[in-house]
XYZ file of N, CA and C in Angstrom:
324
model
N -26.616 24.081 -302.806
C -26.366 23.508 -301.511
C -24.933 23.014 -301.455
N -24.174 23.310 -300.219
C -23.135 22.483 -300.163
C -23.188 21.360 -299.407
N -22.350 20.129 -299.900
C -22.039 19.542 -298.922
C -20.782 19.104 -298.469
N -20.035 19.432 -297.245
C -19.044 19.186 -296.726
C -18.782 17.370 -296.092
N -17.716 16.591 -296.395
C -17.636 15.229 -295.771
C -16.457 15.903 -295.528
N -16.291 15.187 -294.215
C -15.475 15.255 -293.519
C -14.713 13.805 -292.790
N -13.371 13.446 -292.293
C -13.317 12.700 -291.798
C -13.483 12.667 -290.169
N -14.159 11.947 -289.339
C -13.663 12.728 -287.395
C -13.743 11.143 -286.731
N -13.553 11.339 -285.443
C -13.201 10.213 -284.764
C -14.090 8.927 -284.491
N -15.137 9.202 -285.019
C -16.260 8.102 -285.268
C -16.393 7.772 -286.926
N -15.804 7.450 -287.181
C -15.879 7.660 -288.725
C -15.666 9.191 -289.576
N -17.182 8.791 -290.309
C -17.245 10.001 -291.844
C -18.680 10.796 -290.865
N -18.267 11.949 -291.243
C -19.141 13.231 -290.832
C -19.266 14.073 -291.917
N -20.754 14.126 -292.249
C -21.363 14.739 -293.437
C -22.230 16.201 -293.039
N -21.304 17.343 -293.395
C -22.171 19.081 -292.737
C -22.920 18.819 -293.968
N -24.261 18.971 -293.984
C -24.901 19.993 -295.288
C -25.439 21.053 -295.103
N -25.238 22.202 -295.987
C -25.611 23.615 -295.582
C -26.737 24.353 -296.923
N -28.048 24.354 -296.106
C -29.118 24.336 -297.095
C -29.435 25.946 -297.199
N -27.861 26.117 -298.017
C -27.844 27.586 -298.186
C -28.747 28.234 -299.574
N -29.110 29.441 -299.257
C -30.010 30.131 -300.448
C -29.357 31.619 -300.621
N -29.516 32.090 -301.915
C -28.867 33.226 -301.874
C -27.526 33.344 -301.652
N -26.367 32.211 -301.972
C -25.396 32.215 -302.275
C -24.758 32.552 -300.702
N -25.474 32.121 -299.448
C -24.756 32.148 -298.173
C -25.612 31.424 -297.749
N -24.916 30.112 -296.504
C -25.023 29.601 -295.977
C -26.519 30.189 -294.831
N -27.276 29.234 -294.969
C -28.706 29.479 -293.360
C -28.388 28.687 -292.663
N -27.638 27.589 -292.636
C -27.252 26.468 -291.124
C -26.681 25.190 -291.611
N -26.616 24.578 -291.018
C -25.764 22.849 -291.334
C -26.420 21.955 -290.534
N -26.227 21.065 -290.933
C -27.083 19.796 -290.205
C -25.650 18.680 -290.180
N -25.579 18.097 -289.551
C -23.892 17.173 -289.165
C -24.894 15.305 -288.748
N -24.497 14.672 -289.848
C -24.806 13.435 -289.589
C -23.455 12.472 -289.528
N -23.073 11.450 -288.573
C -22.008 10.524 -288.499
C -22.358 9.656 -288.776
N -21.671 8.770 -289.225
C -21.751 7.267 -289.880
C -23.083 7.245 -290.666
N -22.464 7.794 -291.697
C -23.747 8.039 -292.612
C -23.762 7.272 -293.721
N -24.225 6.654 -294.855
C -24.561 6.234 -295.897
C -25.322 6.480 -297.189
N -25.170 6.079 -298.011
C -26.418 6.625 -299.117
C -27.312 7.436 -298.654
N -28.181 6.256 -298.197
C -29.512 6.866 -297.648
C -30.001 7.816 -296.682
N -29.043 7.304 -295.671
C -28.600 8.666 -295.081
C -28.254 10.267 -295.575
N -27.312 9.952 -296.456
C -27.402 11.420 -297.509
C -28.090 11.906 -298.231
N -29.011 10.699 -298.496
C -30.256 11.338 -299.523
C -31.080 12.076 -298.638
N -31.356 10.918 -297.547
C -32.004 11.943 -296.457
C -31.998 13.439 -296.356
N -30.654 13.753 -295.994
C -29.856 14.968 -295.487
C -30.141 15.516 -296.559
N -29.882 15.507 -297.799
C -29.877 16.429 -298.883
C -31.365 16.615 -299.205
N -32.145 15.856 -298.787
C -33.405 16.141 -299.435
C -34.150 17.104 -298.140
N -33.913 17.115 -296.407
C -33.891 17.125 -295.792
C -33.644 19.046 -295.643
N -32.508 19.127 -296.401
C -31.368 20.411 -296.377
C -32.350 21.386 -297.710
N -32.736 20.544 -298.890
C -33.304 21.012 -299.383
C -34.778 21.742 -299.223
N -35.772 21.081 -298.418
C -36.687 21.668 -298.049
C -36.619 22.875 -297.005
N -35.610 22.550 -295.865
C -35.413 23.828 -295.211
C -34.639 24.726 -296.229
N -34.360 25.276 -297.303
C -34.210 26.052 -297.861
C -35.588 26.668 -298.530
N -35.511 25.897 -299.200
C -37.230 26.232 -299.708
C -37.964 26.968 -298.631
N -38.187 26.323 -297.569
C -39.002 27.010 -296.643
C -38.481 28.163 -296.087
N -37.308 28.279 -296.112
C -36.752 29.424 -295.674
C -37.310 30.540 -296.548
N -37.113 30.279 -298.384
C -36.892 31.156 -299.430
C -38.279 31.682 -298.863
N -39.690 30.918 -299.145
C -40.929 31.037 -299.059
C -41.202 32.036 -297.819
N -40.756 32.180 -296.485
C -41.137 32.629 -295.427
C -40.676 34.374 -296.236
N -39.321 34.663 -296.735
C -38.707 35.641 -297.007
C -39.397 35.778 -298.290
N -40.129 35.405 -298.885
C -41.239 35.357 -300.490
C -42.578 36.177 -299.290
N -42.640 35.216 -298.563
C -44.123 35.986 -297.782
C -43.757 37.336 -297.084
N -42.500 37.408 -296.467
C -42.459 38.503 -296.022
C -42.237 39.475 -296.584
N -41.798 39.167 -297.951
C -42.025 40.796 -298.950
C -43.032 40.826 -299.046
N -43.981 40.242 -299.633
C -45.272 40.310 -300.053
C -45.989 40.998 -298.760
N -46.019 40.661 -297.287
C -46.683 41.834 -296.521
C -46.528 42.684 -296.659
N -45.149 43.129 -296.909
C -44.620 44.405 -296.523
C -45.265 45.330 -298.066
N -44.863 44.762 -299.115
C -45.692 45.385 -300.188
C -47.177 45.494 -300.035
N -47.922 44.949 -299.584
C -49.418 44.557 -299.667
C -49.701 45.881 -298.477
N -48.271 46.285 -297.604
C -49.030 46.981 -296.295
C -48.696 48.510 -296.686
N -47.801 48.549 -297.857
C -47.801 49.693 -298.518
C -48.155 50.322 -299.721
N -49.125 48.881 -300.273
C -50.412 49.299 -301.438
C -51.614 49.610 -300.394
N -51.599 49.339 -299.042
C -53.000 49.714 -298.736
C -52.836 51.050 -298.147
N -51.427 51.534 -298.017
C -51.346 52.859 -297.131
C -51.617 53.879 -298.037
N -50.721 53.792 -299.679
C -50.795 54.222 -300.758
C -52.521 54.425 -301.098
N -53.416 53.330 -301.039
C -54.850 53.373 -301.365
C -55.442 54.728 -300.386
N -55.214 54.247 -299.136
C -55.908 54.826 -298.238
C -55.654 56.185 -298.224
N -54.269 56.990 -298.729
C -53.799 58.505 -298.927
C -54.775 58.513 -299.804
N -54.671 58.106 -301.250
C -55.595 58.189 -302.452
C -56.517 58.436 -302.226
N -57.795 57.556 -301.444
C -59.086 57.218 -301.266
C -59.607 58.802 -300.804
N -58.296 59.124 -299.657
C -58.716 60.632 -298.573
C -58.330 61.609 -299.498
N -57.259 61.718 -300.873
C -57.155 62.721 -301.294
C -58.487 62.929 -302.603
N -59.005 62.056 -302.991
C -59.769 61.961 -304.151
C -61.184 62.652 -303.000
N -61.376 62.109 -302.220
C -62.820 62.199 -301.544
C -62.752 63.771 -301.028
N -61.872 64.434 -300.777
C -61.532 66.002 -300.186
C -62.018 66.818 -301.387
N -61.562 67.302 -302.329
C -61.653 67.696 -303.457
C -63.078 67.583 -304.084
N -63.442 66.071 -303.949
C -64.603 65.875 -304.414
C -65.809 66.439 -303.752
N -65.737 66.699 -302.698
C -66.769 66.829 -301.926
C -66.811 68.461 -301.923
N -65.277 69.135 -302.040
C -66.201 71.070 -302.422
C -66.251 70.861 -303.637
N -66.192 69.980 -304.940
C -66.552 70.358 -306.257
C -68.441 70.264 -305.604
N -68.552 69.027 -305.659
C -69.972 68.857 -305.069
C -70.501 70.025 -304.131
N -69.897 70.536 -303.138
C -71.009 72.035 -302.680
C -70.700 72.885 -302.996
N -69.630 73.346 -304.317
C -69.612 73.859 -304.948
C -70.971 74.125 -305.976
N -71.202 72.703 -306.641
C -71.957 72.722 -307.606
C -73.497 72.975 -307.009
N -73.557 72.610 -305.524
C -74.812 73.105 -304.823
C -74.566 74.321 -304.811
N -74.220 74.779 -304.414
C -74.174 76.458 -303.938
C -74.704 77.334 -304.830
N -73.858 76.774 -306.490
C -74.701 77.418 -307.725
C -76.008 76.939 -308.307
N -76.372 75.619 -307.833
C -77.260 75.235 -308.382
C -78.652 76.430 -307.757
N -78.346 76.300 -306.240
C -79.207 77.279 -305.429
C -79.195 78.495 -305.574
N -78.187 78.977 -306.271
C -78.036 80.610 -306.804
C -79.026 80.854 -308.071
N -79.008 79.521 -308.811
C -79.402 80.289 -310.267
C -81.087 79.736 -309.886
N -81.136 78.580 -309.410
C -82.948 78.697 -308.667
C -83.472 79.634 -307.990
N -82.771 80.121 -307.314
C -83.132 81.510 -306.610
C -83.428 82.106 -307.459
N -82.343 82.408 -308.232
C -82.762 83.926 -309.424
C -83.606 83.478 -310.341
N -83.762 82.515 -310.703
C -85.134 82.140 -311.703
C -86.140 82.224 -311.062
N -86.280 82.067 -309.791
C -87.447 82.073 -309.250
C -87.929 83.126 -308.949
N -86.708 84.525 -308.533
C -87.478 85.756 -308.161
C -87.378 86.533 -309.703
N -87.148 85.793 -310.523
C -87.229 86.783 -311.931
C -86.103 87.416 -312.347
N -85.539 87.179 -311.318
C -84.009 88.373 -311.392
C -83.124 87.446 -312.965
N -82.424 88.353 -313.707
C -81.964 87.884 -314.602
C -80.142 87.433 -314.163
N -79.574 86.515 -314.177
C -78.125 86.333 -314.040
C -77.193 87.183 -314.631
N -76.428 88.068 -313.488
C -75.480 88.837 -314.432
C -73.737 88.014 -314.796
């Protein structure tokens, strides 16, 4: 975080800039400020960063989460295609070789 003091025509003017990622997200400008006042501000400056980081933490996380389910859902349709002519596949012969056992006929 930086913080800028400044001098201006009402006194001392304190910017703090509750920057993340090594650039500035905004400033907050308090006059005639004091200790407590700055602790304020800095503690103040600090949480809107945090909350900033967190919103941009959640918004990867959708964006990943919305392209593990697109990824699933190709998967789910390519596994189930395949599967389903092995399966009437395996009918088709099952009914071939019952047939021929049944009329006697021998399998060539």
């Amino acid at each position: 975080m930086n913080f800028l003091r400044q001098p201006s025509f009402c006194g001392q003017t304190a910017t703090i800039n509750p920057g993340y990622r090594q650039s500035p997200a905004g400033s907050a400008s308090f006059v005639r400020y004091g200790a407590a006042e700055m602790t304020l501000a800095e503690d103040l400056a600090l949480r809107a960063a945090v909350a900033m980081q967190n919103a941009e933490l959640y918004w990867a996380l959708q964006t990943a989460d919305h392209a593990k389910n697109a990824f699933l859902a190709t998967l789910s349709s390519e596994l189930r295609n395949p599967l389903a002519a092995i399966v009437s596949g395996l009918g088709l012969v099952t009914l071939i070789l019952t047939t021929r056992s049944a009329s006697g006929s021998t399998p060539s």
